[in-house]
Amino acid sequence: MRVVVATGNPGKVREIAEALEGLGWQLEGLNGVPLPEETGTTYEENAALKACAAAVATGLPALADDSGLEVSALGGQPGVYSARFGHRSSDLERNLYLLERLRGVQDRRAKFVSVVILAYPDGHLETYRGEVLGTLLEGPRGENGFGYDPLFVPDGDTRTFAEMSLAEKRVISHRGRALAALLQAHRSGPPAREVIRAE
Ligand code: IMP
């Protein structure tokens, strides 16, 4: 099956391609198809906006991830707004801003959430969600990954996501979990659709 990966984030592209290798899908880039503005207030809404726009524009099934970091001491912020946290324009600046906001704060708990949506050109959607709990360091560690990876240590580990390989991060991460659910559902072909019958 040809599937468009509806994201402009190279970090997400790498993780999605690595996680779905076993399906034998032909993953394609956006090839100039513009992504809509993320005007939703939930991960589900934003993932659906991106996946549907790409599916309609290309006539192919399209996969989108919307994700974010929810920080306990910030009441769940930045959440769906993680990519624009503090109006900072790079991963490095957002990490420094987050560290600044958490300076002197004891409660370092945080959660990553990923919602992956596979949209078909006929409007059908499949939705998969993954989460991982962890803590935020007081300074960055590691060179791999993207976004807040250098600050986030998942529960049960001592390394940040940026100190892990793609495969190691996939086993634990929010996105890896959402994609594992997709993989499971598609192991023997596209999953059956729910049929609603009107009497
Ligand atoms: P969006 O899904 O395009 O709205 O962007 C999600 C933002 O959340 C990214 O730009 C990162 O800042 C952050 N994020 C989501 N997933 C991860 C991850 O796996 N590692 C690090 N940061 C992430």
PDB file of C-alpha atoms and ligand atoms in Angstrom:
ATOM      1  CA  MET A   1       0.000   0.000   0.000  1.00  0.00           C
ATOM      2  CA  ARG A   2       1.259   3.520  -0.829  1.00  0.00           C
ATOM      3  CA  VAL A   3       0.894   5.806   2.195  1.00  0.00           C
ATOM      4  CA  VAL A   4       1.733   9.514   2.455  1.00  0.00           C
ATOM      5  CA  VAL A   5       3.462  10.582   5.662  1.00  0.00           C
ATOM      6  CA  ALA A   6       1.813  13.921   6.412  1.00  0.00           C
ATOM      7  CA  THR A   7       4.495  15.694   8.437  1.00  0.00           C
ATOM      8  CA  GLY A   8       7.262  18.153   7.776  1.00  0.00           C
ATOM      9  CA  ASN A   9       9.180  17.015  10.874  1.00  0.00           C
ATOM     10  CA  PRO A  10      12.194  14.862   9.850  1.00  0.00           C
ATOM     11  CA  GLY A  11      12.399  13.378  13.370  1.00  0.00           C
ATOM     12  CA  LYS A  12       8.853  12.056  13.088  1.00  0.00           C
ATOM     13  CA  VAL A  13       9.487  10.764   9.545  1.00  0.00           C
ATOM     14  CA  ARG A  14      12.490   8.713  10.753  1.00  0.00           C
ATOM     15  CA  GLU A  15      10.540   7.220  13.669  1.00  0.00           C
ATOM     16  CA  ILE A  16       7.464   6.398  11.564  1.00  0.00           C
ATOM     17  CA  ALA A  17       9.548   4.758   8.809  1.00  0.00           C
ATOM     18  CA  GLU A  18      11.532   2.678  11.308  1.00  0.00           C
ATOM     19  CA  ALA A  19       8.460   1.571  13.252  1.00  0.00           C
ATOM     20  CA  LEU A  20       6.392   0.555  10.207  1.00  0.00           C
ATOM     21  CA  GLU A  21       9.169  -1.219   8.276  1.00  0.00           C
ATOM     22  CA  GLY A  22       7.549  -4.616   8.859  1.00  0.00           C
ATOM     23  CA  LEU A  23       4.323  -3.652   7.045  1.00  0.00           C
ATOM     24  CA  GLY A  24       6.018  -3.326   3.649  1.00  0.00           C
ATOM     25  CA  TRP A  25       4.143  -0.105   2.911  1.00  0.00           C
ATOM     26  CA  GLN A  26       5.605   2.317   0.399  1.00  0.00           C
ATOM     27  CA  LEU A  27       5.894   5.501   2.477  1.00  0.00           C
ATOM     28  CA  GLU A  28       5.880   8.722   0.493  1.00  0.00           C
ATOM     29  CA  GLY A  29       6.667  12.326   1.428  1.00  0.00           C
ATOM     30  CA  LEU A  30       4.332  15.271   0.993  1.00  0.00           C
ATOM     31  CA  ASN A  31       5.898  16.283  -2.350  1.00  0.00           C
ATOM     32  CA  GLY A  32       4.810  19.884  -1.967  1.00  0.00           C
ATOM     33  CA  VAL A  33       1.320  19.211  -0.591  1.00  0.00           C
ATOM     34  CA  PRO A  34       0.802  21.995   1.994  1.00  0.00           C
ATOM     35  CA  LEU A  35      -0.240  21.057   5.522  1.00  0.00           C
ATOM     36  CA  PRO A  36      -3.102  23.025   7.096  1.00  0.00           C
ATOM     37  CA  GLU A  37      -2.614  25.239  10.117  1.00  0.00           C
ATOM     38  CA  GLU A  38      -3.020  23.271  13.356  1.00  0.00           C
ATOM     39  CA  THR A  39      -6.124  25.052  14.570  1.00  0.00           C
ATOM     40  CA  GLY A  40      -7.467  22.185  16.722  1.00  0.00           C
ATOM     41  CA  THR A  41      -7.391  22.112  20.499  1.00  0.00           C
ATOM     42  CA  THR A  42      -6.771  18.358  20.785  1.00  0.00           C
ATOM     43  CA  TYR A  43      -4.145  16.007  19.358  1.00  0.00           C
ATOM     44  CA  GLU A  44      -6.947  14.099  17.626  1.00  0.00           C
ATOM     45  CA  GLU A  45      -8.270  17.192  15.841  1.00  0.00           C
ATOM     46  CA  ASN A  46      -4.842  18.307  14.647  1.00  0.00           C
ATOM     47  CA  ALA A  47      -3.781  14.826  13.508  1.00  0.00           C
ATOM     48  CA  ALA A  48      -7.073  14.484  11.585  1.00  0.00           C
ATOM     49  CA  LEU A  49      -6.609  17.925   9.965  1.00  0.00           C
ATOM     50  CA  LYS A  50      -3.147  16.966   8.679  1.00  0.00           C
ATOM     51  CA  ALA A  51      -3.969  13.400   7.612  1.00  0.00           C
ATOM     52  CA  CYS A  52      -7.234  14.344   5.853  1.00  0.00           C
ATOM     53  CA  ALA A  53      -5.669  17.265   3.974  1.00  0.00           C
ATOM     54  CA  ALA A  54      -2.896  14.997   2.648  1.00  0.00           C
ATOM     55  CA  ALA A  55      -5.297  12.141   1.787  1.00  0.00           C
ATOM     56  CA  VAL A  56      -7.648  14.460  -0.129  1.00  0.00           C
ATOM     57  CA  ALA A  57      -4.799  16.227  -1.973  1.00  0.00           C
ATOM     58  CA  THR A  58      -3.021  13.017  -3.036  1.00  0.00           C
ATOM     59  CA  GLY A  59      -5.842  10.473  -3.306  1.00  0.00           C
ATOM     60  CA  LEU A  60      -3.740   8.134  -1.132  1.00  0.00           C
ATOM     61  CA  PRO A  61      -4.110   7.018   2.493  1.00  0.00           C
ATOM     62  CA  ALA A  62      -2.168   9.480   4.664  1.00  0.00           C
ATOM     63  CA  LEU A  63      -0.645   9.131   8.105  1.00  0.00           C
ATOM     64  CA  ALA A  64      -0.202  12.028  10.530  1.00  0.00           C
ATOM     65  CA  ASP A  65       1.082  12.288  14.090  1.00  0.00           C
ATOM     66  CA  ASP A  66       0.118  15.057  16.468  1.00  0.00           C
ATOM     67  CA  SER A  67       1.979  14.980  19.717  1.00  0.00           C
ATOM     68  CA  GLY A  68       3.113  16.984  22.694  1.00  0.00           C
ATOM     69  CA  LEU A  69       4.707  17.165  26.098  1.00  0.00           C
ATOM     70  CA  GLU A  70       2.465  17.673  29.133  1.00  0.00           C
ATOM     71  CA  VAL A  71       4.356  19.020  32.145  1.00  0.00           C
ATOM     72  CA  SER A  72       2.764  18.432  35.570  1.00  0.00           C
ATOM     73  CA  ALA A  73       4.118  21.577  37.221  1.00  0.00           C
ATOM     74  CA  LEU A  74       2.782  23.662  34.296  1.00  0.00           C
ATOM     75  CA  GLY A  75      -0.724  22.225  34.558  1.00  0.00           C
ATOM     76  CA  GLY A  76      -0.246  20.074  31.429  1.00  0.00           C
ATOM     77  CA  GLN A  77       1.326  22.774  29.236  1.00  0.00           C
ATOM     78  CA  PRO A  78       2.582  22.975  26.536  1.00  0.00           C
ATOM     79  CA  GLY A  79       0.532  19.934  25.357  1.00  0.00           C
ATOM     80  CA  VAL A  80      -0.901  20.424  21.858  1.00  0.00           C
ATOM     81  CA  TYR A  81       1.054  23.683  21.640  1.00  0.00           C
ATOM     82  CA  SER A  82       4.456  22.014  22.203  1.00  0.00           C
ATOM     83  CA  ALA A  83       5.811  22.942  18.777  1.00  0.00           C
ATOM     84  CA  ARG A  84       5.203  26.652  19.482  1.00  0.00           C
ATOM     85  CA  PHE A  85       5.975  26.733  23.233  1.00  0.00           C
ATOM     86  CA  GLY A  86       6.889  30.258  24.350  1.00  0.00           C
ATOM     87  CA  HIS A  87       6.720  31.339  20.681  1.00  0.00           C
ATOM     88  CA  ARG A  88      10.277  29.977  20.406  1.00  0.00           C
ATOM     89  CA  SER A  89      11.272  28.915  16.921  1.00  0.00           C
ATOM     90  CA  SER A  90      13.798  26.097  17.410  1.00  0.00           C
ATOM     91  CA  ASP A  91      14.053  22.924  19.500  1.00  0.00           C
ATOM     92  CA  LEU A  92      17.047  24.379  21.349  1.00  0.00           C
ATOM     93  CA  GLU A  93      15.216  27.594  22.238  1.00  0.00           C
ATOM     94  CA  ARG A  94      12.107  25.691  23.360  1.00  0.00           C
ATOM     95  CA  ASN A  95      14.235  23.426  25.568  1.00  0.00           C
ATOM     96  CA  LEU A  96      15.946  26.444  27.157  1.00  0.00           C
ATOM     97  CA  TYR A  97      12.565  28.118  27.665  1.00  0.00           C
ATOM     98  CA  LEU A  98      11.180  24.972  29.321  1.00  0.00           C
ATOM     99  CA  LEU A  99      14.226  24.755  31.615  1.00  0.00           C
ATOM    100  CA  GLU A 100      13.742  28.408  32.531  1.00  0.00           C
ATOM    101  CA  ARG A 101      10.052  27.857  33.339  1.00  0.00           C
ATOM    102  CA  LEU A 102      11.014  24.901  35.551  1.00  0.00           C
ATOM    103  CA  ARG A 103      13.950  26.526  37.313  1.00  0.00           C
ATOM    104  CA  GLY A 104      13.796  25.651  41.017  1.00  0.00           C
ATOM    105  CA  VAL A 105      10.698  23.494  40.497  1.00  0.00           C
ATOM    106  CA  GLN A 106      10.875  20.169  42.350  1.00  0.00           C
ATOM    107  CA  ASP A 107       8.080  18.393  40.503  1.00  0.00           C
ATOM    108  CA  ARG A 108       9.744  17.337  37.232  1.00  0.00           C
ATOM    109  CA  ARG A 109       7.046  14.886  36.086  1.00  0.00           C
ATOM    110  CA  ALA A 110       5.921  15.009  32.462  1.00  0.00           C
ATOM    111  CA  LYS A 111       4.069  12.942  29.909  1.00  0.00           C
ATOM    112  CA  PHE A 112       4.519  12.619  26.154  1.00  0.00           C
ATOM    113  CA  VAL A 113       1.357  11.934  24.122  1.00  0.00           C
ATOM    114  CA  SER A 114       1.098  10.938  20.468  1.00  0.00           C
ATOM    115  CA  VAL A 115      -2.028  10.519  18.374  1.00  0.00           C
ATOM    116  CA  VAL A 116      -1.461   8.851  15.013  1.00  0.00           C
ATOM    117  CA  ILE A 117      -4.249   9.014  12.445  1.00  0.00           C
ATOM    118  CA  LEU A 118      -4.422   7.098   9.182  1.00  0.00           C
ATOM    119  CA  ALA A 119      -6.925   8.851   6.897  1.00  0.00           C
ATOM    120  CA  TYR A 120      -8.282   7.300   3.697  1.00  0.00           C
ATOM    121  CA  PRO A 121      -9.357   9.444   0.722  1.00  0.00           C
ATOM    122  CA  ASP A 122     -12.991   8.365   1.307  1.00  0.00           C
ATOM    123  CA  GLY A 123     -12.918  10.046   4.725  1.00  0.00           C
ATOM    124  CA  HIS A 124     -12.482   6.940   6.884  1.00  0.00           C
ATOM    125  CA  LEU A 125     -10.125   7.464   9.851  1.00  0.00           C
ATOM    126  CA  GLU A 126      -8.183   5.085  12.075  1.00  0.00           C
ATOM    127  CA  THR A 127      -6.919   6.610  15.342  1.00  0.00           C
ATOM    128  CA  TYR A 128      -4.127   5.274  17.564  1.00  0.00           C
ATOM    129  CA  ARG A 129      -2.865   6.867  20.801  1.00  0.00           C
ATOM    130  CA  GLY A 130       0.279   6.297  22.857  1.00  0.00           C
ATOM    131  CA  GLU A 131       1.597   7.869  26.062  1.00  0.00           C
ATOM    132  CA  VAL A 132       4.758   7.660  28.175  1.00  0.00           C
ATOM    133  CA  LEU A 133       5.436   9.049  31.647  1.00  0.00           C
ATOM    134  CA  GLY A 134       8.814  10.380  32.698  1.00  0.00           C
ATOM    135  CA  THR A 135      10.791  13.184  34.323  1.00  0.00           C
ATOM    136  CA  LEU A 136      12.546  16.281  32.985  1.00  0.00           C
ATOM    137  CA  LEU A 137      16.243  16.878  33.681  1.00  0.00           C
ATOM    138  CA  GLU A 138      17.771  20.235  34.639  1.00  0.00           C
ATOM    139  CA  GLY A 139      19.996  20.238  31.553  1.00  0.00           C
ATOM    140  CA  PRO A 140      20.071  18.472  28.173  1.00  0.00           C
ATOM    141  CA  ARG A 141      21.736  15.097  27.615  1.00  0.00           C
ATOM    142  CA  GLY A 142      22.250  13.212  24.331  1.00  0.00           C
ATOM    143  CA  GLU A 143      22.432  14.000  20.646  1.00  0.00           C
ATOM    144  CA  ASN A 144      19.748  11.791  19.063  1.00  0.00           C
ATOM    145  CA  GLY A 145      16.068  12.385  18.419  1.00  0.00           C
ATOM    146  CA  PHE A 146      14.400  15.795  18.260  1.00  0.00           C
ATOM    147  CA  GLY A 147      12.288  18.246  20.255  1.00  0.00           C
ATOM    148  CA  TYR A 148      12.356  17.763  24.001  1.00  0.00           C
ATOM    149  CA  ASP A 149      14.163  14.389  23.770  1.00  0.00           C
ATOM    150  CA  PRO A 150      17.381  15.638  25.470  1.00  0.00           C
ATOM    151  CA  LEU A 151      15.418  16.603  28.613  1.00  0.00           C
ATOM    152  CA  PHE A 152      13.047  13.626  28.968  1.00  0.00           C
ATOM    153  CA  VAL A 153      13.919  10.454  30.911  1.00  0.00           C
ATOM    154  CA  PRO A 154      11.132   7.866  30.604  1.00  0.00           C
ATOM    155  CA  ASP A 155      10.113   6.095  33.822  1.00  0.00           C
ATOM    156  CA  GLY A 156      12.049   2.845  34.289  1.00  0.00           C
ATOM    157  CA  ASP A 157      15.151   4.123  32.459  1.00  0.00           C
ATOM    158  CA  THR A 158      18.094   6.392  33.292  1.00  0.00           C
ATOM    159  CA  ARG A 159      18.766   7.663  29.760  1.00  0.00           C
ATOM    160  CA  THR A 160      17.031  10.499  27.962  1.00  0.00           C
ATOM    161  CA  PHE A 161      15.285   9.737  24.664  1.00  0.00           C
ATOM    162  CA  ALA A 162      18.183  11.617  23.009  1.00  0.00           C
ATOM    163  CA  GLU A 163      20.591   9.005  24.405  1.00  0.00           C
ATOM    164  CA  MET A 164      18.677   6.122  22.803  1.00  0.00           C
ATOM    165  CA  SER A 165      18.707   4.607  19.333  1.00  0.00           C
ATOM    166  CA  LEU A 166      15.556   4.844  17.204  1.00  0.00           C
ATOM    167  CA  ALA A 167      14.664   1.247  18.074  1.00  0.00           C
ATOM    168  CA  GLU A 168      15.228   1.755  21.820  1.00  0.00           C
ATOM    169  CA  LYS A 169      13.069   4.895  21.839  1.00  0.00           C
ATOM    170  CA  ARG A 170      10.363   3.162  19.794  1.00  0.00           C
ATOM    171  CA  VAL A 171       9.835   0.391  22.366  1.00  0.00           C
ATOM    172  CA  ILE A 172       9.018   2.908  25.125  1.00  0.00           C
ATOM    173  CA  SER A 173       7.890   6.111  23.469  1.00  0.00           C
ATOM    174  CA  HIS A 174       4.417   7.595  23.005  1.00  0.00           C
ATOM    175  CA  ARG A 175       4.800   7.509  19.188  1.00  0.00           C
ATOM    176  CA  GLY A 176       6.270   3.997  19.263  1.00  0.00           C
ATOM    177  CA  ARG A 177       3.259   2.823  21.260  1.00  0.00           C
ATOM    178  CA  ALA A 178       0.724   4.459  18.955  1.00  0.00           C
ATOM    179  CA  LEU A 179       2.510   3.000  15.911  1.00  0.00           C
ATOM    180  CA  ALA A 180       2.727  -0.445  17.532  1.00  0.00           C
ATOM    181  CA  ALA A 181      -1.063  -0.400  17.845  1.00  0.00           C
ATOM    182  CA  LEU A 182      -1.365   0.535  14.151  1.00  0.00           C
ATOM    183  CA  LEU A 183       1.091  -2.222  13.215  1.00  0.00           C
ATOM    184  CA  GLN A 184      -0.867  -4.763  15.227  1.00  0.00           C
ATOM    185  CA  ALA A 185      -4.161  -3.713  13.623  1.00  0.00           C
ATOM    186  CA  HIS A 186      -2.698  -4.000  10.097  1.00  0.00           C
ATOM    187  CA  ARG A 187      -0.732  -7.223  10.527  1.00  0.00           C
ATOM    188  CA  SER A 188      -3.089  -9.166   8.299  1.00  0.00           C
ATOM    189  CA  GLY A 189      -4.261  -6.357   6.010  1.00  0.00           C
ATOM    190  CA  PRO A 190      -6.400  -3.271   6.672  1.00  0.00           C
ATOM    191  CA  PRO A 191      -8.596  -3.742   9.760  1.00  0.00           C
ATOM    192  CA  ALA A 192     -12.323  -4.297   9.249  1.00  0.00           C
ATOM    193  CA  ARG A 193     -14.387  -1.111   9.382  1.00  0.00           C
ATOM    194  CA  GLU A 194     -17.219  -0.769  11.814  1.00  0.00           C
ATOM    195  CA  VAL A 195     -20.491  -1.011   9.899  1.00  0.00           C
ATOM    196  CA  ILE A 196     -23.386   1.020  11.236  1.00  0.00           C
ATOM    197  CA  ARG A 197     -26.729  -0.181   9.891  1.00  0.00           C
ATOM    198  CA  ALA A 198     -29.790   2.025   9.884  1.00  0.00           C
ATOM    199  CA  GLU A 199     -32.986   0.082  10.549  1.00  0.00           C
TER     200      GLU A 199
HETATM  201  P1  IMP B   1       3.181  18.771  16.373  1.00  0.00           P
HETATM  202  O1  IMP B   1       2.717  17.358  16.588  1.00  0.00           O
HETATM  203  O2  IMP B   1       3.625  19.047  14.986  1.00  0.00           O
HETATM  204  O3  IMP B   1       2.200  19.773  16.919  1.00  0.00           O
HETATM  205  O4  IMP B   1       4.534  18.964  17.218  1.00  0.00           O
HETATM  206  C1  IMP B   1       4.719  18.289  18.406  1.00  0.00           C
HETATM  207  C2  IMP B   1       5.883  18.906  19.180  1.00  0.00           C
HETATM  208  O5  IMP B   1       5.951  18.189  20.424  1.00  0.00           O
HETATM  209  C3  IMP B   1       7.239  18.670  18.503  1.00  0.00           C
HETATM  210  O6  IMP B   1       7.608  19.750  17.697  1.00  0.00           O
HETATM  211  C4  IMP B   1       8.157  18.529  19.708  1.00  0.00           C
HETATM  212  O7  IMP B   1       8.500  19.790  20.205  1.00  0.00           O
HETATM  213  C5  IMP B   1       7.265  17.838  20.734  1.00  0.00           C
HETATM  214  N1  IMP B   1       7.394  16.375  20.609  1.00  0.00           N
HETATM  215  C6  IMP B   1       6.470  15.499  20.161  1.00  0.00           C
HETATM  216  N2  IMP B   1       6.947  14.241  20.148  1.00  0.00           N
HETATM  217  C7  IMP B   1       8.211  14.331  20.591  1.00  0.00           C
HETATM  218  C8  IMP B   1       9.235  13.363  20.787  1.00  0.00           C
HETATM  219  O8  IMP B   1       9.101  12.173  20.497  1.00  0.00           O
HETATM  220  N3  IMP B   1      10.384  13.846  21.284  1.00  0.00           N
HETATM  221  C9  IMP B   1      10.597  15.145  21.591  1.00  0.00           C
HETATM  222  N4  IMP B   1       9.689  16.091  21.390  1.00  0.00           N
HETATM  223  C10 IMP B   1       8.503  15.687  20.895  1.00  0.00           C
END
